[in-house]
Short mmCIF file of C-alpha atoms and ligand atoms in Angstrom, two decimals:
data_model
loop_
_atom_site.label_atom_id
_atom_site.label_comp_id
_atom_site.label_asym_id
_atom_site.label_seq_id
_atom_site.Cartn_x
_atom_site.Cartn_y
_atom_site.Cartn_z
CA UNK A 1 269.35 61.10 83.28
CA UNK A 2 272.60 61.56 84.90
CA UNK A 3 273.69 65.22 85.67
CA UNK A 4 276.94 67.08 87.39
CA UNK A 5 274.92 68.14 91.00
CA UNK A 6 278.53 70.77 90.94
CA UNK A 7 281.57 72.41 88.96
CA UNK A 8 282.05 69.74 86.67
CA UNK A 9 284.39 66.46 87.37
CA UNK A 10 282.55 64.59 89.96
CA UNK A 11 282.86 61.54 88.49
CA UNK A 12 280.15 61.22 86.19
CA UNK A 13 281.90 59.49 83.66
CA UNK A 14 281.74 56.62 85.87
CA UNK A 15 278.34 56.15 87.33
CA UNK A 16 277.45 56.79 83.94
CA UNK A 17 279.37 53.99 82.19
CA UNK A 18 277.71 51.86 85.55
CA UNK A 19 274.43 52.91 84.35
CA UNK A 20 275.19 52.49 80.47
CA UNK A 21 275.20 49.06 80.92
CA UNK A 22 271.96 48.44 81.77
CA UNK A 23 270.33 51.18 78.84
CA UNK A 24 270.31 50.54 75.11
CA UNK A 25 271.33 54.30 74.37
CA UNK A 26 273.68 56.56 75.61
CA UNK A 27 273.29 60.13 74.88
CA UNK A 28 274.96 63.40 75.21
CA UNK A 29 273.20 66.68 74.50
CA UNK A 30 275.13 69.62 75.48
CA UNK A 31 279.34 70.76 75.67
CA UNK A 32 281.87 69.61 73.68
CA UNK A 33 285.81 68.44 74.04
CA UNK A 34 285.81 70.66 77.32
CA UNK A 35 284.42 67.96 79.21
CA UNK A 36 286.21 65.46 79.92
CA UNK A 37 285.35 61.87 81.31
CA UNK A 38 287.64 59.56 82.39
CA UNK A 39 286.63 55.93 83.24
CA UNK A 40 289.52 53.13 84.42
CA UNK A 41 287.92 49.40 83.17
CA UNK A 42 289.40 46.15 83.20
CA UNK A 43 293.15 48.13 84.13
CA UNK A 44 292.84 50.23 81.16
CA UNK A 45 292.52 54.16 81.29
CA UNK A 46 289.92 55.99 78.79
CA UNK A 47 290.15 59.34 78.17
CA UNK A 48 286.34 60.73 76.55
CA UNK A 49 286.31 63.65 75.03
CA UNK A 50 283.35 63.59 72.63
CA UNK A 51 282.34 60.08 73.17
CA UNK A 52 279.61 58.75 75.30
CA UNK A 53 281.02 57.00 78.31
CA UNK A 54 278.34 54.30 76.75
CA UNK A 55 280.70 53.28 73.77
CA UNK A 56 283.02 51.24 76.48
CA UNK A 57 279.87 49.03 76.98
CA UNK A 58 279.36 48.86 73.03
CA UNK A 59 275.92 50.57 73.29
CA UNK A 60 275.05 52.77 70.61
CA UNK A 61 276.16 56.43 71.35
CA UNK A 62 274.22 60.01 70.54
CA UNK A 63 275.74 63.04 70.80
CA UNK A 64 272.40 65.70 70.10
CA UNK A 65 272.22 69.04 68.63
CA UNK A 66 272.87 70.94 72.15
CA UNK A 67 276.13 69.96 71.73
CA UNK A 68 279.02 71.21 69.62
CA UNK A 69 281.97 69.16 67.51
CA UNK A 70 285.23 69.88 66.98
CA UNK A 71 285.86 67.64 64.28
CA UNK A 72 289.91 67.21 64.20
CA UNK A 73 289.45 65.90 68.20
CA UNK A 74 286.22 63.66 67.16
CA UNK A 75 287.82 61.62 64.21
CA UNK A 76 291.06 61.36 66.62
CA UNK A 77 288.89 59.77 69.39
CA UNK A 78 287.34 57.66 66.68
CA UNK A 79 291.17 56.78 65.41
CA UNK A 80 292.00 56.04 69.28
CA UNK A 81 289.45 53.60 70.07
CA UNK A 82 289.70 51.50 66.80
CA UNK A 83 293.57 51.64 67.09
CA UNK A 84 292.70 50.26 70.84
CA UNK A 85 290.08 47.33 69.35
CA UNK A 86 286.72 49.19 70.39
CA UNK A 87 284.31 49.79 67.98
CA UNK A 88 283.09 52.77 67.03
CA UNK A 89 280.00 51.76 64.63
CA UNK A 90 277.15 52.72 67.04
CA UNK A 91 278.03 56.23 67.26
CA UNK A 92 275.38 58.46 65.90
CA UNK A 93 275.90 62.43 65.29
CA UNK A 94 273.04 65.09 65.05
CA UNK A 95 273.63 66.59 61.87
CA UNK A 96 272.47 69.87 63.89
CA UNK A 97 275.64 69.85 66.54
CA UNK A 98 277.79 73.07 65.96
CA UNK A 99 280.99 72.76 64.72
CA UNK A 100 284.20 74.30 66.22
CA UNK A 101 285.78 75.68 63.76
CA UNK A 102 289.60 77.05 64.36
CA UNK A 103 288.45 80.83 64.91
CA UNK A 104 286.64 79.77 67.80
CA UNK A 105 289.75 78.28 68.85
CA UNK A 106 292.22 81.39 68.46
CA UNK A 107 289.34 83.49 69.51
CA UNK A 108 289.14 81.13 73.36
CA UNK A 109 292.52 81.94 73.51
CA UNK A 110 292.60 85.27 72.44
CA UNK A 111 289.65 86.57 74.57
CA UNK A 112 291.37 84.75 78.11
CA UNK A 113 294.92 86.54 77.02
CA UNK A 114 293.29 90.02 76.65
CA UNK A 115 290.50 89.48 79.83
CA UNK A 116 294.21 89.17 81.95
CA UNK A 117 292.91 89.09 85.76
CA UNK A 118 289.19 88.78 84.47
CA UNK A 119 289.42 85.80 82.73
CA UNK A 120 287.40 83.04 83.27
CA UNK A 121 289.73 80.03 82.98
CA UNK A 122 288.01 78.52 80.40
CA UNK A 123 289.80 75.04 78.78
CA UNK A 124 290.42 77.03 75.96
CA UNK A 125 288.73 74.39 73.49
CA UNK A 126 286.79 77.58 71.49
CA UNK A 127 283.35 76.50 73.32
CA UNK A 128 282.39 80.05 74.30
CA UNK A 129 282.59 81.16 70.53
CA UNK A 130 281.04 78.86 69.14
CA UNK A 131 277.97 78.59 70.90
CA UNK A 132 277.81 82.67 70.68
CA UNK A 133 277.92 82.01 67.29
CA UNK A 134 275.66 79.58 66.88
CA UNK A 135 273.27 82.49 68.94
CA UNK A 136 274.42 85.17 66.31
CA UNK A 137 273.50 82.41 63.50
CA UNK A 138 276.80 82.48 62.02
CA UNK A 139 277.71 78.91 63.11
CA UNK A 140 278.73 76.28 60.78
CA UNK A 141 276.63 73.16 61.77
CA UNK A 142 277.55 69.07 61.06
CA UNK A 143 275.09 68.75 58.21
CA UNK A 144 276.82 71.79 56.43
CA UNK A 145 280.56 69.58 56.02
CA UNK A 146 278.62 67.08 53.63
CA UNK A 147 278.16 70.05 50.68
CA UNK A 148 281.49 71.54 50.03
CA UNK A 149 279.44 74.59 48.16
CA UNK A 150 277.52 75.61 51.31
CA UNK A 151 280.74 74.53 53.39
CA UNK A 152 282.81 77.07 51.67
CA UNK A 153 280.39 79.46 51.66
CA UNK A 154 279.56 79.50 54.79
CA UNK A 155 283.31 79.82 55.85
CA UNK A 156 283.75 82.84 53.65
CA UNK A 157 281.19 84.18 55.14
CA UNK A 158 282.43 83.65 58.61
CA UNK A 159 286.42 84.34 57.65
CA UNK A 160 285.07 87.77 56.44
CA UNK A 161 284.51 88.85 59.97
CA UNK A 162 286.55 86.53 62.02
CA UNK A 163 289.91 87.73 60.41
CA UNK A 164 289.44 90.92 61.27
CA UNK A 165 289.01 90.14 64.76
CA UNK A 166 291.88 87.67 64.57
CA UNK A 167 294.20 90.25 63.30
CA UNK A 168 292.85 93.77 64.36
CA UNK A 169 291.96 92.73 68.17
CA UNK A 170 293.63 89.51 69.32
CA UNK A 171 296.81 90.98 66.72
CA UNK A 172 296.82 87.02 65.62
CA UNK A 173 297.28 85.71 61.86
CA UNK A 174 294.52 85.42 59.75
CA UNK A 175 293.15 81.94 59.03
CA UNK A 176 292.78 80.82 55.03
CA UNK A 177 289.67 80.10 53.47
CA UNK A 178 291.25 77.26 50.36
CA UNK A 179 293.01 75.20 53.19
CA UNK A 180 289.89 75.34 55.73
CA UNK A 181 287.87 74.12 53.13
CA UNK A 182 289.95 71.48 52.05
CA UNK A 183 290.60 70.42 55.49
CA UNK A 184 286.76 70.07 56.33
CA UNK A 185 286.03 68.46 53.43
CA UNK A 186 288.15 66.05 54.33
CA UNK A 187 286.88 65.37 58.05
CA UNK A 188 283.45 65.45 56.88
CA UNK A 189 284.48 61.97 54.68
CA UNK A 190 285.31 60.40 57.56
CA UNK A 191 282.32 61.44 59.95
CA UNK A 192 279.66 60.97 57.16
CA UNK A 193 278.79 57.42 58.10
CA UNK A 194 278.32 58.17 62.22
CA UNK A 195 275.32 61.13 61.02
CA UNK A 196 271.52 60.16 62.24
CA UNK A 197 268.67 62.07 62.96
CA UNK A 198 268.98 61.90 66.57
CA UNK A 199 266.05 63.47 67.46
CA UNK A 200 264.23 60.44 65.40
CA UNK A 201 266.42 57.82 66.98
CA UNK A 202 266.09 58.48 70.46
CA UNK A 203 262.23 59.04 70.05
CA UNK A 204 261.97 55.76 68.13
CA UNK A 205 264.16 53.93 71.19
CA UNK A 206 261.53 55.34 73.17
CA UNK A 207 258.81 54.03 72.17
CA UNK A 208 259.68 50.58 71.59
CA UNK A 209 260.46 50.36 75.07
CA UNK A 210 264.39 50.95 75.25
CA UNK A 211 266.61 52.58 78.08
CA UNK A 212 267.99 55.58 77.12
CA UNK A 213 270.61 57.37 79.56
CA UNK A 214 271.19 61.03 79.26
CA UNK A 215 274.79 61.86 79.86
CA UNK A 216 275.01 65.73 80.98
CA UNK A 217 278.43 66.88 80.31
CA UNK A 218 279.75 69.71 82.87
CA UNK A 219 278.00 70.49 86.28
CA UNK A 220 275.33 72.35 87.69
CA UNK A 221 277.33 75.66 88.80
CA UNK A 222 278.91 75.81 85.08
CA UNK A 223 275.56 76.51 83.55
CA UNK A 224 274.80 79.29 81.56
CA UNK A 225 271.84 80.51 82.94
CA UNK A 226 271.76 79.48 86.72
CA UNK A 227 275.32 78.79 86.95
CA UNK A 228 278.28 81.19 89.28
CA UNK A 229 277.88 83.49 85.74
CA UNK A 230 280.03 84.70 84.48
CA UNK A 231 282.09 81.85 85.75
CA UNK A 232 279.72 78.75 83.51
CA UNK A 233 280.13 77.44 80.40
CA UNK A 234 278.54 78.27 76.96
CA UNK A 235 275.80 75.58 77.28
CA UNK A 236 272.60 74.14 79.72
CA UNK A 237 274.13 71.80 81.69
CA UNK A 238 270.77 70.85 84.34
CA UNK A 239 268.66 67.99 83.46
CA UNK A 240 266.35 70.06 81.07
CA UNK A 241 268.76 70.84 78.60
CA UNK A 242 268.96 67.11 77.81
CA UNK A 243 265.02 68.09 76.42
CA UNK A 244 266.14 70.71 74.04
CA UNK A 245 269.76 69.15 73.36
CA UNK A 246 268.36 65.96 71.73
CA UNK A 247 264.99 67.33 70.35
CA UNK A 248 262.52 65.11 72.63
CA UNK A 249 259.52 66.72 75.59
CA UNK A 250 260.59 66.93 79.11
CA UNK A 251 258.02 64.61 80.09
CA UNK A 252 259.81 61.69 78.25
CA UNK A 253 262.80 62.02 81.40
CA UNK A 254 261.69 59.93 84.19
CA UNK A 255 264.57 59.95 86.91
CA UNK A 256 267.35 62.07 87.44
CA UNK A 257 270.36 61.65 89.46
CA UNK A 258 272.57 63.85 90.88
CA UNK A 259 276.75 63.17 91.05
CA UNK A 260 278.23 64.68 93.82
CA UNK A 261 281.82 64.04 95.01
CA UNK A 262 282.08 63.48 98.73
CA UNK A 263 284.20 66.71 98.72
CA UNK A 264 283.87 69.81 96.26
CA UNK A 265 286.39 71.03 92.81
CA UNK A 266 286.57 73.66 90.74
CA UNK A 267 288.57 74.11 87.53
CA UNK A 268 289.16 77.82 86.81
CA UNK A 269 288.16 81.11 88.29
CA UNK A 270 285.56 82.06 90.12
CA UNK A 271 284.01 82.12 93.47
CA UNK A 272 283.67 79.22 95.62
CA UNK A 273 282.98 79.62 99.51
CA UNK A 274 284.05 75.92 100.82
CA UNK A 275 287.78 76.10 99.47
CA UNK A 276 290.26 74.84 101.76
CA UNK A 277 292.40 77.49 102.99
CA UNK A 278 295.62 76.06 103.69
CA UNK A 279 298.31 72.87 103.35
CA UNK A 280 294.65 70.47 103.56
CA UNK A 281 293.57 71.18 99.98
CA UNK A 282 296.86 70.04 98.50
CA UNK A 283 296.22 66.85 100.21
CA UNK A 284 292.95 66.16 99.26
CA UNK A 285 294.12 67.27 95.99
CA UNK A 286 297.04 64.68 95.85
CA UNK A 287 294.66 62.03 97.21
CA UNK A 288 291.88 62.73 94.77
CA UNK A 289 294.32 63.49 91.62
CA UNK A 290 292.68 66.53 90.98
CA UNK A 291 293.85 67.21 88.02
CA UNK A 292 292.25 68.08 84.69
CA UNK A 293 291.42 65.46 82.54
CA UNK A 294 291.31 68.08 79.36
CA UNK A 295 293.89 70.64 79.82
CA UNK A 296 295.48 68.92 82.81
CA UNK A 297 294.90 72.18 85.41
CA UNK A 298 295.27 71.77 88.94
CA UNK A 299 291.43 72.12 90.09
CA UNK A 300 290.93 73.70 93.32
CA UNK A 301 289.34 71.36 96.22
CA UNK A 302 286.92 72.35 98.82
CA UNK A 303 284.67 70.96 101.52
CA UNK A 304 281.29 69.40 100.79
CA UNK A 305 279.18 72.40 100.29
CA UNK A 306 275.57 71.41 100.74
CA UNK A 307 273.69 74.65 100.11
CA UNK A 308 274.95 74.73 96.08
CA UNK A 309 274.06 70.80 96.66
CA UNK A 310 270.54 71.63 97.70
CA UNK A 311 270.02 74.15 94.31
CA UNK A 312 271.50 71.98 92.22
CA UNK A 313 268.51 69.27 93.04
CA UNK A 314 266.04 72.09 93.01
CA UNK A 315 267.17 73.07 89.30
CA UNK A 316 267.37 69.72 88.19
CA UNK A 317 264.58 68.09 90.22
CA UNK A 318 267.28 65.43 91.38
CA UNK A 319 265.26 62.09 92.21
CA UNK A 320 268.78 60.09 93.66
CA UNK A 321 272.51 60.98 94.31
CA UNK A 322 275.64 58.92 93.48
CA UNK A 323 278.35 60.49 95.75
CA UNK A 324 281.63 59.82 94.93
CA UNK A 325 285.31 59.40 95.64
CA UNK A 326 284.45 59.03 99.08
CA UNK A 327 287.17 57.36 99.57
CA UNK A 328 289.72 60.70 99.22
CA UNK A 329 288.17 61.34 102.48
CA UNK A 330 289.57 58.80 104.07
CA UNK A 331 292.13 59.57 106.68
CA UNK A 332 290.97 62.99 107.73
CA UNK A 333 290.47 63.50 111.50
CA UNK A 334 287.65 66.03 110.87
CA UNK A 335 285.91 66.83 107.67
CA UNK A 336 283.64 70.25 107.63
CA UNK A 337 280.19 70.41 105.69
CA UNK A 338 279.01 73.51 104.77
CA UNK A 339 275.32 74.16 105.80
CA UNK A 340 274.65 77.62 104.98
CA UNK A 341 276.12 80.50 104.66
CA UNK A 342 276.38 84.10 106.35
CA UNK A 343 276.14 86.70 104.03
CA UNK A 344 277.94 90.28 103.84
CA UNK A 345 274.50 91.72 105.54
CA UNK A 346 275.09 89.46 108.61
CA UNK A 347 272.61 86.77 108.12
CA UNK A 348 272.58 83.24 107.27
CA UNK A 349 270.87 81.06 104.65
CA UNK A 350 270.27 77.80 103.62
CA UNK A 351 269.60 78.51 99.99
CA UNK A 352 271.60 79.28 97.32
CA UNK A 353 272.29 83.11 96.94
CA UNK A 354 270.26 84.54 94.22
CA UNK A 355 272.52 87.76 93.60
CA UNK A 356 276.01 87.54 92.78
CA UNK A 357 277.48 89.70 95.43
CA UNK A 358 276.00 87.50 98.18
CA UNK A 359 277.48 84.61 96.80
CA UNK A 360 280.86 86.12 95.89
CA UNK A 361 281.04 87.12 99.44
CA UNK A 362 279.50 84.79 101.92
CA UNK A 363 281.17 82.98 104.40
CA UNK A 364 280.70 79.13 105.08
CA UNK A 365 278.90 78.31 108.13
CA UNK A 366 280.05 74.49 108.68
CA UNK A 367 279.25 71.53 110.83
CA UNK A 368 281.93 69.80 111.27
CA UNK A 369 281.69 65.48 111.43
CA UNK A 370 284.23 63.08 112.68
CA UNK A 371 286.57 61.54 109.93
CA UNK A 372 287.83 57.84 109.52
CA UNK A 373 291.14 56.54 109.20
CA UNK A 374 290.68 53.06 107.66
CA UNK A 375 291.34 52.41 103.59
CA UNK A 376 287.56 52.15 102.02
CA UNK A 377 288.33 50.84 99.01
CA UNK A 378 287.72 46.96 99.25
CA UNK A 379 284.64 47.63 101.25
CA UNK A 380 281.31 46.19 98.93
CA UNK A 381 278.94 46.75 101.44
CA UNK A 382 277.58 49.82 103.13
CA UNK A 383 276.81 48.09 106.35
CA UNK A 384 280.57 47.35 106.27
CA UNK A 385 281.67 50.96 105.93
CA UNK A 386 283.45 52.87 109.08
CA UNK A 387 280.89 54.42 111.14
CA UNK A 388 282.11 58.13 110.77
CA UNK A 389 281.89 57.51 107.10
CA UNK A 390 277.99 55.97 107.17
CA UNK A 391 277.35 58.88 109.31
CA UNK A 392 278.68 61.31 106.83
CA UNK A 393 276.30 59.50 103.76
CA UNK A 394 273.18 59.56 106.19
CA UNK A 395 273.58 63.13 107.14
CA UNK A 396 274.03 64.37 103.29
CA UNK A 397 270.95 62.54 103.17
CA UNK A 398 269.06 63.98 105.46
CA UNK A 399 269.96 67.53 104.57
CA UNK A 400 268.93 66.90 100.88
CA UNK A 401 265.80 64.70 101.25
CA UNK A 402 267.38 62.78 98.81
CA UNK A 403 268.71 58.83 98.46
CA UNK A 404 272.39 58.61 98.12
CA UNK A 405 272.26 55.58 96.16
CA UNK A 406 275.77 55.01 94.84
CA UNK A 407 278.72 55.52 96.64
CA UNK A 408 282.18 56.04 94.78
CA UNK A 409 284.56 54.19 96.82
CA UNK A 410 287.90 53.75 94.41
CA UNK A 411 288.84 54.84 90.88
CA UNK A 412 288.35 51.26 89.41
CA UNK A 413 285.00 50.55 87.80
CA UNK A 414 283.87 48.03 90.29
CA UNK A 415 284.40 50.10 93.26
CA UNK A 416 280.99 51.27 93.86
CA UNK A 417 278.56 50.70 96.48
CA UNK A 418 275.11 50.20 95.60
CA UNK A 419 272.54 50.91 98.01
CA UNK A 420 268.43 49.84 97.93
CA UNK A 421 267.00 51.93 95.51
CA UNK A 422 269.64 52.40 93.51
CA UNK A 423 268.02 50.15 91.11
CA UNK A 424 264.31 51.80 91.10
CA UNK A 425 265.70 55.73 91.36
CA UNK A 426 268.37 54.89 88.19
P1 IMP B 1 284.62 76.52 78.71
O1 IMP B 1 283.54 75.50 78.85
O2 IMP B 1 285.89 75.95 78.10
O3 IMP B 1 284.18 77.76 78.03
O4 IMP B 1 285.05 76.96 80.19
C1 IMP B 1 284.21 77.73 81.01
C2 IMP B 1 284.34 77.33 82.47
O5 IMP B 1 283.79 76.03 82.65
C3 IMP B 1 285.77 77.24 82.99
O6 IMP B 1 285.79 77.63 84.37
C4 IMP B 1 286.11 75.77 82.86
O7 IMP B 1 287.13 75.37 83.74
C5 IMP B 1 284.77 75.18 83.23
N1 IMP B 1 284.55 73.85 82.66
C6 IMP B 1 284.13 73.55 81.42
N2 IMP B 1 283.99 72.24 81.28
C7 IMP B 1 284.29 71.69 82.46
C8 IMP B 1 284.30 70.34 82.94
O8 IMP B 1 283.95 69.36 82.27
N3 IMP B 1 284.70 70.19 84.23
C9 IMP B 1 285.04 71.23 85.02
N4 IMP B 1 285.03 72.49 84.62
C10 IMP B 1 284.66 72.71 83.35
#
């Protein structure tokens, strides 16, 4: 089980498609075409959207019922890779995945334009409606595009509401119930041959033996119920949703690692105590290529912030972390780690705030460690890496009681140190 140990993009996509290679499935059981993986193999760029980072390795690919579809981006991924000579045959859909459907879309956008100052930054890809609706149990699911009666119906049903909201509050133009259909229809031709009971499949793979890698889409912080709320996305994104987004028992999930960028980024609003104040986050920024691999956003850097680090392994009972894009930090005199922090009421703590205000207005209380200046990139050996920058691995260690057992080191595939352990804790 791979998860996000912060705010989303910390490079899962990679140790993912590292680990994919050694499991038979790869599956994905929560978010949609908000999150965004992008992995850099053999000189070529990938862009994921919906697509297990597993497909570049030709495993066979699950995306579960926690998760939710928009169709028109799916069967353009699909067109993407074939047009590019990968196969997409071993993709498998739950038939139980939400679909986005264009109200959620125009309703994203809507709800952000009339928040103003509140809004939450969202990627605007209708995820927030449609897993409220899938709550309210007005959602359209997968299975429901293979029988245009229950398809239309179902859309009726929804357009009955949604068009009022469309028009009366977001003052937008109603959507058409003959064309949606028609357009559905016509998407669910092209995606009938990828649907599987997933639940089935992955319980089946587990018997006989096979590795199966969960693939948790977002971060820690984003999640809906112990997440920087309202600032999270629509879906569990900690290890345990990967029970409830495929359909299998918690015990079945042996290992868990945490991905952690040397460094900390947030896409969107929302508090976040380690930002770098100052002309230092645009360079770590410009170094990284923080940028938004879905809707392109600057996302705002910060130091390595080791309290949310520490709840994000209590929550998802991390067993190993891969740190990454350690390399960014290269060339940094100092770098600050955030140990605790001192709240509005004076003190200090270690653990993550449990109330909102504390967190939205604590200070970070750093140590700060000496940088390196030399290019870490080529290095293949963690014995070979700069002292300041072993240092700064050992102490993250130490802090967390946990392994660091990969070490992100460049954007390329290869550049990754493993370290003993690696192997058992994956
Ligand atoms: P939504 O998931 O589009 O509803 O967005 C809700 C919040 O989660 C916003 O702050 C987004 O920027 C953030 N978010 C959603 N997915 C990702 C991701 O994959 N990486 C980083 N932030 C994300």
């Amino acid at each position: 089980m791979i998860v996000g140990a912060q705010w989303g993009d910390e490079g899962k996509g990679k140790v993912v498609d590292l680990l994919a290679r050694e499991s038979d499935i790869v599956a994905r059981y929560n978010g949609g075409p908000n999150a965004g993986h992008t992995i850099v193999a053999g000189g070529e760029t990938w862009k994921l959207r919906h697509m297990p980072s597993g497909i570049l390795w030709g495993k066979e690919c699950v995306i579960g019922a926690g998760c939710v579809v928009d169709p028109g981006v799916f069967v353009e991924e699909l067109d993407e890779f074939e047009r590019r000579g990968m196969s997409t045959e071993r993709v498998r859909l739950s038939g139980n995945a939400h679909v986005i459907m264009p109200w959620h879309l125009a309703i994203d956008r809507g709800s952000e334009r009339r928040l103003g100052k509140l809004k939450i930054g969202t990627t605007r890809r209708g995820i927030g409606p449609t897993y409220a609706d899938k709550a309210y149990r007005l959602g359209i699911r997968l299975q429901d595009l293979f029988d245009p009666k229950i398809l239309r119906q179902k859309i009726e049903v929804a357009l009955a509401e949604k068009n009022v909201w469309l028009e009366r509050v977001y003052g937008d133009t109603p959507l058409e119930l003959e064309e949606l259909a028609a357009r559905y229809e016509s998407h669910a031709q092209r995606l009938r041959p990828y649907l599987a009971d997933t639940s089935l499949l992955v319980d089946r793979a587990l018997r006989s033996g096979k590795d199966v890698l969960f693939e948790g889409a977002h971060g820690t912080l984003l999640d809906i119920d112990h997440g920087t709320y309202p600032f999270v996305t629509s879906s569990p994104t900690l290890s345990g949703g990967a029970a409830t987004g495929i359909g299998i028992g918690p015990t079945r999930i042996d290992a868990v690692t945490g991905v952690a960028k040397a460094y900390v980024t947030r896409v969107g609003e929302g508090p976040f105590p380690t930002e770098i104040e100052g002309p230092e986050q645009e360079r770590v920024r410009e170094l990284g290529g923080e940028f938004g691999t879905v809707t392109g956003r600057e996302r705002r850097c910060g130091w390595l912030d080791l309290v949310a680090l520490r709840y994000a392994v209590r929550l998802n009972g991390i067993t190993a972390l891969a740190l990454t894009k350690l390399d960014v930090l290269s060339s940094f005199a100092e770098l600050p780690v955030c140990l605790r922090y001192r709240l509005p009421s004076g003190g200090e703590t270690g653990d993550f705030p449990a109330h909102q205000s504390d967190f939205h207005h604590c200070r970070p209380v750093y140590e700060t460690l000496p940088g390196w200046s030399e290019p870490i990139d080529e290095i293949e050996d963690f014995g070979d890496l700069p002292e300041p920058a072993r240092r700064y691995v050992e102490f993250v260690e130490r802090e967390l009681e946990v392994d660091v057992t990969l070490i992100g080191t460049g954007a390329e595939r290869e550049r990754v140190l493993a370290r003993a352990g690696a192997a058992a804790a994956a």
